């Protein structure tokens, strides 16, 4: 059974940093497409970043390019999202997700991902 568990959310002032973690159980991160998504109440879920080592794919939403970095540690079966220069508009619930495969064009589409974590809240104050 596939299980994803996020951690690392919290409250930070604008300009600060946070690192989110997604621990994976039930499969190997190196063989799956992994993504980070976020959603504020009343809004659609937005793809933030995705990584698929097997296809040499790393993609970011335009809104986070240059500020966020996605990575994974296959030895720990864990994916990370390093978030720097945080802005109040980054305030959201953040979710990690996994899919058996993805392409560069589809990696930020939530409908590609059958497995989801429970989410971790990130709050950025001005």
JSON list of C-alpha atoms in Angstrom, two decimals:
[
{"chain": "A", "resi": 1, "resn": "UNK", "atom": "CA", "xyz": [0.00, 0.00, 0.00]},
{"chain": "A", "resi": 2, "resn": "UNK", "atom": "CA", "xyz": [1.37, 3.37, -1.02]},
{"chain": "A", "resi": 3, "resn": "UNK", "atom": "CA", "xyz": [1.52, 6.01, 1.70]},
{"chain": "A", "resi": 4, "resn": "UNK", "atom": "CA", "xyz": [2.88, 9.55, 1.62]},
{"chain": "A", "resi": 5, "resn": "UNK", "atom": "CA", "xyz": [3.51, 11.58, 4.78]},
{"chain": "A", "resi": 6, "resn": "UNK", "atom": "CA", "xyz": [4.38, 15.29, 4.61]},
{"chain": "A", "resi": 7, "resn": "UNK", "atom": "CA", "xyz": [6.12, 17.32, 7.30]},
{"chain": "A", "resi": 8, "resn": "UNK", "atom": "CA", "xyz": [7.97, 20.59, 7.70]},
{"chain": "A", "resi": 9, "resn": "UNK", "atom": "CA", "xyz": [5.20, 23.13, 7.30]},
{"chain": "A", "resi": 10, "resn": "UNK", "atom": "CA", "xyz": [4.84, 26.07, 9.65]},
{"chain": "A", "resi": 11, "resn": "UNK", "atom": "CA", "xyz": [4.68, 29.83, 9.94]},
{"chain": "A", "resi": 12, "resn": "UNK", "atom": "CA", "xyz": [7.39, 32.15, 8.68]},
{"chain": "A", "resi": 13, "resn": "UNK", "atom": "CA", "xyz": [7.79, 35.80, 7.83]},
{"chain": "A", "resi": 14, "resn": "UNK", "atom": "CA", "xyz": [8.08, 36.98, 4.24]},
{"chain": "A", "resi": 15, "resn": "UNK", "atom": "CA", "xyz": [11.58, 36.42, 2.91]},
{"chain": "A", "resi": 16, "resn": "UNK", "atom": "CA", "xyz": [12.11, 33.39, 5.11]},
{"chain": "A", "resi": 17, "resn": "UNK", "atom": "CA", "xyz": [12.62, 29.73, 4.25]},
{"chain": "A", "resi": 18, "resn": "UNK", "atom": "CA", "xyz": [11.04, 26.37, 4.97]},
{"chain": "A", "resi": 19, "resn": "UNK", "atom": "CA", "xyz": [11.83, 22.82, 3.86]},
{"chain": "A", "resi": 20, "resn": "UNK", "atom": "CA", "xyz": [9.00, 20.38, 3.34]},
{"chain": "A", "resi": 21, "resn": "UNK", "atom": "CA", "xyz": [9.58, 16.64, 3.44]},
{"chain": "A", "resi": 22, "resn": "UNK", "atom": "CA", "xyz": [7.52, 13.79, 1.99]},
{"chain": "A", "resi": 23, "resn": "UNK", "atom": "CA", "xyz": [8.30, 10.34, 3.35]},
{"chain": "A", "resi": 24, "resn": "UNK", "atom": "CA", "xyz": [7.23, 7.55, 1.02]},
{"chain": "A", "resi": 25, "resn": "UNK", "atom": "CA", "xyz": [6.11, 4.07, 2.06]},
{"chain": "A", "resi": 26, "resn": "UNK", "atom": "CA", "xyz": [5.17, 1.16, -0.17]},
{"chain": "A", "resi": 27, "resn": "UNK", "atom": "CA", "xyz": [7.32, 1.93, -3.21]},
{"chain": "A", "resi": 28, "resn": "UNK", "atom": "CA", "xyz": [10.66, 3.35, -4.25]},
{"chain": "A", "resi": 29, "resn": "UNK", "atom": "CA", "xyz": [10.87, 7.08, -4.97]},
{"chain": "A", "resi": 30, "resn": "UNK", "atom": "CA", "xyz": [13.42, 6.56, -7.73]},
{"chain": "A", "resi": 31, "resn": "UNK", "atom": "CA", "xyz": [10.87, 4.72, -9.88]},
{"chain": "A", "resi": 32, "resn": "UNK", "atom": "CA", "xyz": [7.97, 7.16, -9.51]},
{"chain": "A", "resi": 33, "resn": "UNK", "atom": "CA", "xyz": [7.11, 10.67, -10.63]},
{"chain": "A", "resi": 34, "resn": "UNK", "atom": "CA", "xyz": [6.83, 12.81, -7.50]},
{"chain": "A", "resi": 35, "resn": "UNK", "atom": "CA", "xyz": [5.17, 16.19, -7.18]},
{"chain": "A", "resi": 36, "resn": "UNK", "atom": "CA", "xyz": [4.32, 19.01, -4.80]},
{"chain": "A", "resi": 37, "resn": "UNK", "atom": "CA", "xyz": [0.96, 20.74, -5.05]},
{"chain": "A", "resi": 38, "resn": "UNK", "atom": "CA", "xyz": [-0.72, 23.47, -3.05]},
{"chain": "A", "resi": 39, "resn": "UNK", "atom": "CA", "xyz": [-4.26, 24.66, -2.51]},
{"chain": "A", "resi": 40, "resn": "UNK", "atom": "CA", "xyz": [-5.76, 27.55, -0.62]},
{"chain": "A", "resi": 41, "resn": "UNK", "atom": "CA", "xyz": [-9.38, 27.25, 0.60]},
{"chain": "A", "resi": 42, "resn": "UNK", "atom": "CA", "xyz": [-11.81, 27.77, -2.26]},
{"chain": "A", "resi": 43, "resn": "UNK", "atom": "CA", "xyz": [-9.14, 27.49, -4.93]},
{"chain": "A", "resi": 44, "resn": "UNK", "atom": "CA", "xyz": [-8.02, 24.83, -7.39]},
{"chain": "A", "resi": 45, "resn": "UNK", "atom": "CA", "xyz": [-5.03, 22.71, -6.48]},
{"chain": "A", "resi": 46, "resn": "UNK", "atom": "CA", "xyz": [-1.90, 24.10, -8.19]},
{"chain": "A", "resi": 47, "resn": "UNK", "atom": "CA", "xyz": [1.14, 22.14, -9.26]},
{"chain": "A", "resi": 48, "resn": "UNK", "atom": "CA", "xyz": [4.27, 23.63, -7.70]},
{"chain": "A", "resi": 49, "resn": "UNK", "atom": "CA", "xyz": [7.13, 21.30, -8.68]},
{"chain": "A", "resi": 50, "resn": "UNK", "atom": "CA", "xyz": [7.71, 17.76, -9.87]},
{"chain": "A", "resi": 51, "resn": "UNK", "atom": "CA", "xyz": [10.63, 15.39, -10.24]},
{"chain": "A", "resi": 52, "resn": "UNK", "atom": "CA", "xyz": [10.94, 12.15, -12.21]},
{"chain": "A", "resi": 53, "resn": "UNK", "atom": "CA", "xyz": [14.49, 10.91, -12.01]},
{"chain": "A", "resi": 54, "resn": "UNK", "atom": "CA", "xyz": [13.90, 8.02, -14.42]},
{"chain": "A", "resi": 55, "resn": "UNK", "atom": "CA", "xyz": [13.06, 10.45, -17.24]},
{"chain": "A", "resi": 56, "resn": "UNK", "atom": "CA", "xyz": [15.39, 13.26, -16.14]},
{"chain": "A", "resi": 57, "resn": "UNK", "atom": "CA", "xyz": [12.44, 15.56, -15.51]},
{"chain": "A", "resi": 58, "resn": "UNK", "atom": "CA", "xyz": [12.34, 18.45, -13.06]},
{"chain": "A", "resi": 59, "resn": "UNK", "atom": "CA", "xyz": [9.70, 21.11, -13.57]},
{"chain": "A", "resi": 60, "resn": "UNK", "atom": "CA", "xyz": [8.49, 24.15, -11.62]},
{"chain": "A", "resi": 61, "resn": "UNK", "atom": "CA", "xyz": [5.51, 26.42, -11.77]},
{"chain": "A", "resi": 62, "resn": "UNK", "atom": "CA", "xyz": [6.45, 29.89, -13.00]},
{"chain": "A", "resi": 63, "resn": "UNK", "atom": "CA", "xyz": [5.36, 31.36, -9.67]},
{"chain": "A", "resi": 64, "resn": "UNK", "atom": "CA", "xyz": [8.11, 29.52, -7.76]},
{"chain": "A", "resi": 65, "resn": "UNK", "atom": "CA", "xyz": [10.98, 29.30, -10.25]},
{"chain": "A", "resi": 66, "resn": "UNK", "atom": "CA", "xyz": [14.22, 30.51, -8.74]},
{"chain": "A", "resi": 67, "resn": "UNK", "atom": "CA", "xyz": [12.84, 30.33, -5.19]},
{"chain": "A", "resi": 68, "resn": "UNK", "atom": "CA", "xyz": [11.83, 26.67, -4.66]},
{"chain": "A", "resi": 69, "resn": "UNK", "atom": "CA", "xyz": [13.96, 23.57, -5.22]},
{"chain": "A", "resi": 70, "resn": "UNK", "atom": "CA", "xyz": [12.62, 20.02, -5.43]},
{"chain": "A", "resi": 71, "resn": "UNK", "atom": "CA", "xyz": [14.86, 17.06, -4.64]},
{"chain": "A", "resi": 72, "resn": "UNK", "atom": "CA", "xyz": [14.72, 13.50, -3.43]},
{"chain": "A", "resi": 73, "resn": "UNK", "atom": "CA", "xyz": [16.91, 11.20, -1.36]},
{"chain": "A", "resi": 74, "resn": "UNK", "atom": "CA", "xyz": [16.36, 7.69, -2.64]},
{"chain": "A", "resi": 75, "resn": "UNK", "atom": "CA", "xyz": [18.32, 6.16, 0.23]},
{"chain": "A", "resi": 76, "resn": "UNK", "atom": "CA", "xyz": [15.77, 7.69, 2.63]},
{"chain": "A", "resi": 77, "resn": "UNK", "atom": "CA", "xyz": [12.81, 7.30, 0.24]},
{"chain": "A", "resi": 78, "resn": "UNK", "atom": "CA", "xyz": [12.01, 10.94, 0.85]},
{"chain": "A", "resi": 79, "resn": "UNK", "atom": "CA", "xyz": [11.24, 13.92, -1.35]},
{"chain": "A", "resi": 80, "resn": "UNK", "atom": "CA", "xyz": [11.90, 17.52, -0.34]},
{"chain": "A", "resi": 81, "resn": "UNK", "atom": "CA", "xyz": [10.81, 21.01, -1.29]},
{"chain": "A", "resi": 82, "resn": "UNK", "atom": "CA", "xyz": [13.19, 23.75, -0.23]},
{"chain": "A", "resi": 83, "resn": "UNK", "atom": "CA", "xyz": [11.29, 27.04, -0.23]},
{"chain": "A", "resi": 84, "resn": "UNK", "atom": "CA", "xyz": [13.29, 30.27, -0.08]},
{"chain": "A", "resi": 85, "resn": "UNK", "atom": "CA", "xyz": [12.29, 33.93, -0.37]},
{"chain": "A", "resi": 86, "resn": "UNK", "atom": "CA", "xyz": [8.79, 33.04, 0.73]},
{"chain": "A", "resi": 87, "resn": "UNK", "atom": "CA", "xyz": [5.95, 35.45, -0.02]},
{"chain": "A", "resi": 88, "resn": "UNK", "atom": "CA", "xyz": [2.53, 35.85, 1.63]},
{"chain": "A", "resi": 89, "resn": "UNK", "atom": "CA", "xyz": [0.96, 34.48, -1.56]},
{"chain": "A", "resi": 90, "resn": "UNK", "atom": "CA", "xyz": [2.78, 31.20, -0.94]},
{"chain": "A", "resi": 91, "resn": "UNK", "atom": "CA", "xyz": [0.47, 30.62, 2.03]},
{"chain": "A", "resi": 92, "resn": "UNK", "atom": "CA", "xyz": [-1.35, 27.36, 1.30]},
{"chain": "A", "resi": 93, "resn": "UNK", "atom": "CA", "xyz": [-1.81, 23.75, 2.27]},
{"chain": "A", "resi": 94, "resn": "UNK", "atom": "CA", "xyz": [0.98, 21.81, 0.54]},
{"chain": "A", "resi": 95, "resn": "UNK", "atom": "CA", "xyz": [0.56, 18.22, -0.62]},
{"chain": "A", "resi": 96, "resn": "UNK", "atom": "CA", "xyz": [2.97, 15.68, -2.01]},
{"chain": "A", "resi": 97, "resn": "UNK", "atom": "CA", "xyz": [1.83, 13.22, -4.64]},
{"chain": "A", "resi": 98, "resn": "UNK", "atom": "CA", "xyz": [3.14, 10.24, -6.58]},
{"chain": "A", "resi": 99, "resn": "UNK", "atom": "CA", "xyz": [2.44, 8.69, -9.96]},
{"chain": "A", "resi": 100, "resn": "UNK", "atom": "CA", "xyz": [3.92, 5.70, -11.80]},
{"chain": "A", "resi": 101, "resn": "UNK", "atom": "CA", "xyz": [5.05, 8.03, -14.58]},
{"chain": "A", "resi": 102, "resn": "UNK", "atom": "CA", "xyz": [4.75, 11.53, -15.97]},
{"chain": "A", "resi": 103, "resn": "UNK", "atom": "CA", "xyz": [6.00, 13.65, -18.83]},
{"chain": "A", "resi": 104, "resn": "UNK", "atom": "CA", "xyz": [7.41, 17.13, -18.77]},
{"chain": "A", "resi": 105, "resn": "UNK", "atom": "CA", "xyz": [4.09, 18.45, -20.05]},
{"chain": "A", "resi": 106, "resn": "UNK", "atom": "CA", "xyz": [1.95, 16.55, -17.55]},
{"chain": "A", "resi": 107, "resn": "UNK", "atom": "CA", "xyz": [4.06, 16.57, -14.39]},
{"chain": "A", "resi": 108, "resn": "UNK", "atom": "CA", "xyz": [2.19, 19.50, -12.80]},
{"chain": "A", "resi": 109, "resn": "UNK", "atom": "CA", "xyz": [-1.29, 18.17, -13.57]},
{"chain": "A", "resi": 110, "resn": "UNK", "atom": "CA", "xyz": [-3.00, 16.89, -10.44]},
{"chain": "A", "resi": 111, "resn": "UNK", "atom": "CA", "xyz": [-5.04, 14.34, -12.44]},
{"chain": "A", "resi": 112, "resn": "UNK", "atom": "CA", "xyz": [-1.82, 12.48, -13.23]},
{"chain": "A", "resi": 113, "resn": "UNK", "atom": "CA", "xyz": [-1.33, 11.52, -9.58]},
{"chain": "A", "resi": 114, "resn": "UNK", "atom": "CA", "xyz": [-3.24, 8.67, -7.90]},
{"chain": "A", "resi": 115, "resn": "UNK", "atom": "CA", "xyz": [-1.42, 8.84, -4.54]},
{"chain": "A", "resi": 116, "resn": "UNK", "atom": "CA", "xyz": [-1.57, 11.82, -2.16]},
{"chain": "A", "resi": 117, "resn": "UNK", "atom": "CA", "xyz": [-0.38, 12.80, 1.28]},
{"chain": "A", "resi": 118, "resn": "UNK", "atom": "CA", "xyz": [-2.52, 14.47, 3.92]},
{"chain": "A", "resi": 119, "resn": "UNK", "atom": "CA", "xyz": [-0.98, 17.92, 3.49]},
{"chain": "A", "resi": 120, "resn": "UNK", "atom": "CA", "xyz": [1.06, 20.32, 5.59]},
{"chain": "A", "resi": 121, "resn": "UNK", "atom": "CA", "xyz": [0.19, 23.98, 6.16]},
{"chain": "A", "resi": 122, "resn": "UNK", "atom": "CA", "xyz": [2.56, 26.79, 5.17]},
{"chain": "A", "resi": 123, "resn": "UNK", "atom": "CA", "xyz": [1.75, 30.30, 6.38]},
{"chain": "A", "resi": 124, "resn": "UNK", "atom": "CA", "xyz": [3.81, 33.32, 5.32]},
{"chain": "A", "resi": 125, "resn": "UNK", "atom": "CA", "xyz": [3.16, 36.62, 7.07]},
{"chain": "A", "resi": 126, "resn": "UNK", "atom": "CA", "xyz": [4.04, 40.04, 5.68]}
]
